[in-house]
């Protein structure tokens, strides 16, 4: 396997990344070193020409866009928010959740007397959504634990990911509108898809078969 045909894959750290690595392994692109308990950051299987690394989910698209990784896995939420210049190749049908507007239970969503205060880390998604409704908003950009904002009256609503709904429920919040469904996508660097197309297509084919079993 020549160096130039090694495929570098950026995986999102955490449970979703592990689920996705399992799919690569089942598809015939294993890298046993990744299962070892250690603090290494990059794992390689030279015989198979595969190299994997874990990145913060929101950073995966940056590695892929700039060609530091040939392939990566990122949530549709991240792709819509940052609009990286990559190819989105496949819905992996894992990491399913939704982007939603949530508020304290009993919140009056029809009250338009003042500008709606929206806390979120998905500023672009929130702006586009409210622009499509023709509603003025004031964005409060936060980086995490967004649910606290309406509880402490920092915002009226939040725009955030809802998976099981437990975080909302346990904090006396509820979904008021669903914006869009989210799932993990396989993304590809545009230049890599020119130069390593045969190898990338093999990965794509294998992962397509695995996702079809999930239907
Ligand atoms: C996400 C999201 C919600 C939570 C939803 O947070 O922002 O807080 O998961 O999951 P649930 O519906 O199953 O309760 P994440 O753990 O990614 O951390 P964050 O607070 O940094 O956004």
Short mmCIF file of C-alpha atoms and ligand atoms in Angstrom, two decimals:
data_model
loop_
_atom_site.label_atom_id
_atom_site.label_comp_id
_atom_site.label_asym_id
_atom_site.label_seq_id
_atom_site.Cartn_x
_atom_site.Cartn_y
_atom_site.Cartn_z
CA UNK A 1 0.00 0.00 0.00
CA UNK A 2 1.61 3.29 -1.00
CA UNK A 3 1.49 6.27 1.33
CA UNK A 4 -0.53 8.30 -1.12
CA UNK A 5 -3.32 5.76 -1.06
CA UNK A 6 -3.57 5.69 2.74
CA UNK A 7 -7.00 6.90 3.73
CA UNK A 8 -7.18 9.17 6.75
CA UNK A 9 -10.52 9.20 8.52
CA UNK A 10 -11.67 11.77 11.10
CA UNK A 11 -14.15 10.29 13.57
CA UNK A 12 -16.20 12.26 16.10
CA UNK A 13 -15.07 11.55 19.67
CA UNK A 14 -17.57 9.73 21.83
CA UNK A 15 -20.27 7.11 21.53
CA UNK A 16 -21.28 8.06 17.99
CA UNK A 17 -17.65 7.81 16.81
CA UNK A 18 -17.31 4.34 18.28
CA UNK A 19 -20.51 3.22 16.58
CA UNK A 20 -19.23 4.60 13.29
CA UNK A 21 -15.78 2.98 13.70
CA UNK A 22 -17.60 -0.36 14.14
CA UNK A 23 -19.24 0.24 10.76
CA UNK A 24 -15.85 0.85 9.10
CA UNK A 25 -14.49 -2.30 10.75
CA UNK A 26 -17.44 -4.42 9.63
CA UNK A 27 -17.10 -2.95 6.17
CA UNK A 28 -13.55 -4.36 5.89
CA UNK A 29 -11.46 -1.35 6.99
CA UNK A 30 -10.22 -2.39 10.43
CA UNK A 31 -7.59 -0.76 12.60
CA UNK A 32 -7.17 -2.90 15.74
CA UNK A 33 -4.87 -0.32 17.42
CA UNK A 34 -7.90 1.92 17.94
CA UNK A 35 -9.29 -0.55 20.51
CA UNK A 36 -6.17 -0.37 22.70
CA UNK A 37 -6.42 1.62 25.91
CA UNK A 38 -3.90 4.43 25.59
CA UNK A 39 -3.61 8.17 25.01
CA UNK A 40 -2.54 8.01 21.40
CA UNK A 41 -4.45 10.29 19.08
CA UNK A 42 -3.90 8.70 15.67
CA UNK A 43 -4.19 5.00 14.83
CA UNK A 44 -2.89 3.30 11.74
CA UNK A 45 -3.23 -0.04 10.00
CA UNK A 46 -0.42 0.14 7.44
CA UNK A 47 -1.38 -3.12 5.67
CA UNK A 48 -4.90 -1.92 5.06
CA UNK A 49 -3.76 1.62 4.33
CA UNK A 50 -6.17 3.05 6.91
CA UNK A 51 -5.50 5.76 9.46
CA UNK A 52 -8.10 6.99 11.96
CA UNK A 53 -8.19 9.75 14.52
CA UNK A 54 -10.75 11.13 16.96
CA UNK A 55 -11.66 14.80 16.79
CA UNK A 56 -14.18 17.05 18.48
CA UNK A 57 -17.40 16.52 16.48
CA UNK A 58 -17.49 20.17 15.39
CA UNK A 59 -13.85 19.95 14.20
CA UNK A 60 -14.25 16.90 11.94
CA UNK A 61 -15.49 18.97 9.00
CA UNK A 62 -12.52 21.35 9.32
CA UNK A 63 -10.02 18.48 8.97
CA UNK A 64 -11.90 17.14 5.97
CA UNK A 65 -12.44 20.49 4.28
CA UNK A 66 -8.72 21.32 4.49
CA UNK A 67 -7.59 17.85 3.42
CA UNK A 68 -5.93 16.80 6.69
CA UNK A 69 -8.43 13.94 6.57
CA UNK A 70 -9.77 12.35 3.38
CA UNK A 71 -12.99 11.19 5.00
CA UNK A 72 -14.92 12.06 8.11
CA UNK A 73 -18.18 11.65 9.92
CA UNK A 74 -20.15 14.70 10.99
CA UNK A 75 -23.71 15.38 12.07
CA UNK A 76 -26.06 17.11 9.65
CA UNK A 77 -26.36 19.86 12.30
CA UNK A 78 -22.65 20.68 11.98
CA UNK A 79 -22.80 20.60 8.16
CA UNK A 80 -25.75 22.99 8.08
CA UNK A 81 -24.26 25.31 10.66
CA UNK A 82 -20.76 25.64 9.21
CA UNK A 83 -21.46 24.79 5.53
CA UNK A 84 -17.98 23.32 4.93
CA UNK A 85 -16.84 22.90 1.32
CA UNK A 86 -16.88 19.08 1.24
CA UNK A 87 -18.87 16.32 -0.44
CA UNK A 88 -21.64 14.88 1.72
CA UNK A 89 -21.76 11.29 0.48
CA UNK A 90 -23.96 9.16 2.69
CA UNK A 91 -26.50 9.27 5.50
CA UNK A 92 -25.07 6.71 7.95
CA UNK A 93 -28.46 6.47 9.74
CA UNK A 94 -26.84 6.63 13.18
CA UNK A 95 -26.64 9.49 15.67
CA UNK A 96 -30.27 10.26 14.96
CA UNK A 97 -31.74 13.23 16.77
CA UNK A 98 -33.46 16.49 15.85
CA UNK A 99 -32.78 20.20 15.92
CA UNK A 100 -35.61 21.84 17.82
CA UNK A 101 -36.84 24.99 19.49
CA UNK A 102 -37.52 24.44 23.17
CA UNK A 103 -38.83 26.63 25.97
CA UNK A 104 -40.04 26.45 29.55
CA UNK A 105 -43.24 24.46 29.83
CA UNK A 106 -46.24 26.69 29.17
CA UNK A 107 -44.27 29.28 27.17
CA UNK A 108 -46.56 31.36 24.90
CA UNK A 109 -44.96 31.05 21.44
CA UNK A 110 -47.54 33.32 19.82
CA UNK A 111 -46.64 36.32 21.96
CA UNK A 112 -44.93 38.64 19.44
CA UNK A 113 -44.89 41.81 21.50
CA UNK A 114 -41.12 41.81 21.79
CA UNK A 115 -38.09 40.38 19.97
CA UNK A 116 -37.63 36.70 20.76
CA UNK A 117 -34.39 35.96 22.62
CA UNK A 118 -32.88 32.73 21.27
CA UNK A 119 -29.94 30.99 22.98
CA UNK A 120 -28.02 28.51 20.84
CA UNK A 121 -24.69 27.30 19.61
CA UNK A 122 -26.28 26.83 16.16
CA UNK A 123 -26.52 30.49 15.28
CA UNK A 124 -26.83 30.09 11.49
CA UNK A 125 -29.47 27.39 11.70
CA UNK A 126 -31.47 29.51 14.17
CA UNK A 127 -31.16 32.68 12.07
CA UNK A 128 -32.26 30.88 8.90
CA UNK A 129 -35.16 29.22 10.65
CA UNK A 130 -36.58 32.43 12.11
CA UNK A 131 -35.91 34.36 8.88
CA UNK A 132 -38.07 31.77 7.09
CA UNK A 133 -40.85 32.57 9.58
CA UNK A 134 -40.29 36.31 9.21
CA UNK A 135 -39.70 36.66 12.93
CA UNK A 136 -37.21 39.06 14.52
CA UNK A 137 -34.85 37.48 17.00
CA UNK A 138 -31.98 38.38 19.27
CA UNK A 139 -29.36 35.60 19.22
CA UNK A 140 -27.46 34.76 22.39
CA UNK A 141 -24.55 32.57 21.38
CA UNK A 142 -23.62 29.96 24.00
CA UNK A 143 -21.18 27.05 23.77
CA UNK A 144 -22.94 24.35 25.79
CA UNK A 145 -25.53 23.58 28.50
CA UNK A 146 -27.92 25.75 26.48
CA UNK A 147 -30.90 24.52 28.51
CA UNK A 148 -29.90 26.76 31.42
CA UNK A 149 -30.60 29.95 29.43
CA UNK A 150 -34.44 29.97 29.60
CA UNK A 151 -34.42 28.70 33.18
CA UNK A 152 -32.46 31.77 34.29
CA UNK A 153 -34.35 34.05 31.85
CA UNK A 154 -31.26 34.70 29.73
CA UNK A 155 -33.42 33.70 26.74
CA UNK A 156 -37.04 32.95 25.85
CA UNK A 157 -36.26 29.83 23.82
CA UNK A 158 -33.30 27.67 22.81
CA UNK A 159 -32.41 26.09 19.49
CA UNK A 160 -30.61 22.85 20.28
CA UNK A 161 -30.24 19.15 19.64
CA UNK A 162 -32.84 16.90 21.25
CA UNK A 163 -32.11 13.20 21.33
CA UNK A 164 -34.07 11.36 24.00
CA UNK A 165 -35.69 14.53 25.38
CA UNK A 166 -34.49 13.69 28.89
CA UNK A 167 -32.46 16.88 29.39
CA UNK A 168 -35.50 19.01 28.52
CA UNK A 169 -37.88 16.99 30.65
CA UNK A 170 -35.67 17.02 33.71
CA UNK A 171 -35.36 20.80 33.47
CA UNK A 172 -39.06 21.60 33.01
CA UNK A 173 -38.58 22.48 29.34
CA UNK A 174 -40.42 21.19 26.26
CA UNK A 175 -40.04 21.16 22.49
CA UNK A 176 -42.17 23.86 20.87
CA UNK A 177 -41.13 23.33 17.24
CA UNK A 178 -38.98 20.80 15.39
CA UNK A 179 -36.64 22.43 12.87
CA UNK A 180 -35.12 19.39 11.16
CA UNK A 181 -34.05 15.78 11.66
CA UNK A 182 -30.32 15.17 12.19
CA UNK A 183 -28.13 12.11 11.59
CA UNK A 184 -24.44 11.35 10.98
CA UNK A 185 -23.13 11.83 7.43
CA UNK A 186 -20.03 10.50 5.69
CA UNK A 187 -18.14 13.47 4.27
CA UNK A 188 -15.26 13.49 1.78
CA UNK A 189 -12.53 15.99 0.92
CA UNK A 190 -13.08 17.24 -2.64
CA UNK A 191 -9.48 16.83 -3.87
CA UNK A 192 -9.11 13.42 -2.22
CA UNK A 193 -12.18 12.31 -4.15
CA UNK A 194 -10.31 13.07 -7.37
CA UNK A 195 -7.03 11.39 -6.41
CA UNK A 196 -8.20 8.46 -4.28
CA UNK A 197 -11.57 7.83 -5.87
CA UNK A 198 -11.29 4.04 -6.23
CA UNK A 199 -10.42 3.54 -2.56
CA UNK A 200 -13.02 6.03 -1.35
CA UNK A 201 -15.68 4.39 -3.51
CA UNK A 202 -14.89 1.03 -1.90
CA UNK A 203 -15.44 2.51 1.55
CA UNK A 204 -18.61 4.20 0.35
CA UNK A 205 -19.93 0.96 -1.15
CA UNK A 206 -19.23 -1.03 2.04
CA UNK A 207 -20.83 1.59 4.30
CA UNK A 208 -23.83 1.91 1.99
CA UNK A 209 -24.46 -1.83 2.34
CA UNK A 210 -24.21 -1.61 6.13
CA UNK A 211 -26.57 1.38 6.36
CA UNK A 212 -29.08 -0.39 4.15
CA UNK A 213 -29.28 -3.21 6.71
CA UNK A 214 -30.36 -0.54 9.21
CA UNK A 215 -33.52 0.35 7.30
C1 LIG B 1 -26.73 17.63 23.69
C2 LIG B 1 -27.78 18.71 23.54
C3 LIG B 1 -28.65 18.51 24.74
C4 LIG B 1 -28.59 17.00 24.94
C5 LIG B 1 -29.85 16.39 24.40
O1 LIG B 1 -25.79 18.08 24.58
O2 LIG B 1 -27.16 20.00 23.53
O3 LIG B 1 -28.15 19.17 25.86
O4 LIG B 1 -27.45 16.52 24.21
O5 LIG B 1 -29.92 15.01 24.67
P1 LIG B 1 -31.23 14.31 25.28
O6 LIG B 1 -32.42 14.81 24.51
O7 LIG B 1 -30.99 12.84 25.05
O8 LIG B 1 -31.31 14.66 26.72
P2 LIG B 1 -24.32 17.58 24.61
O9 LIG B 1 -24.23 16.41 25.54
O10 LIG B 1 -23.81 17.36 23.23
O11 LIG B 1 -23.56 18.79 25.30
P3 LIG B 1 -23.70 20.38 25.26
O12 LIG B 1 -24.37 20.73 26.54
O13 LIG B 1 -22.29 20.83 25.22
O14 LIG B 1 -24.48 20.81 24.06
#
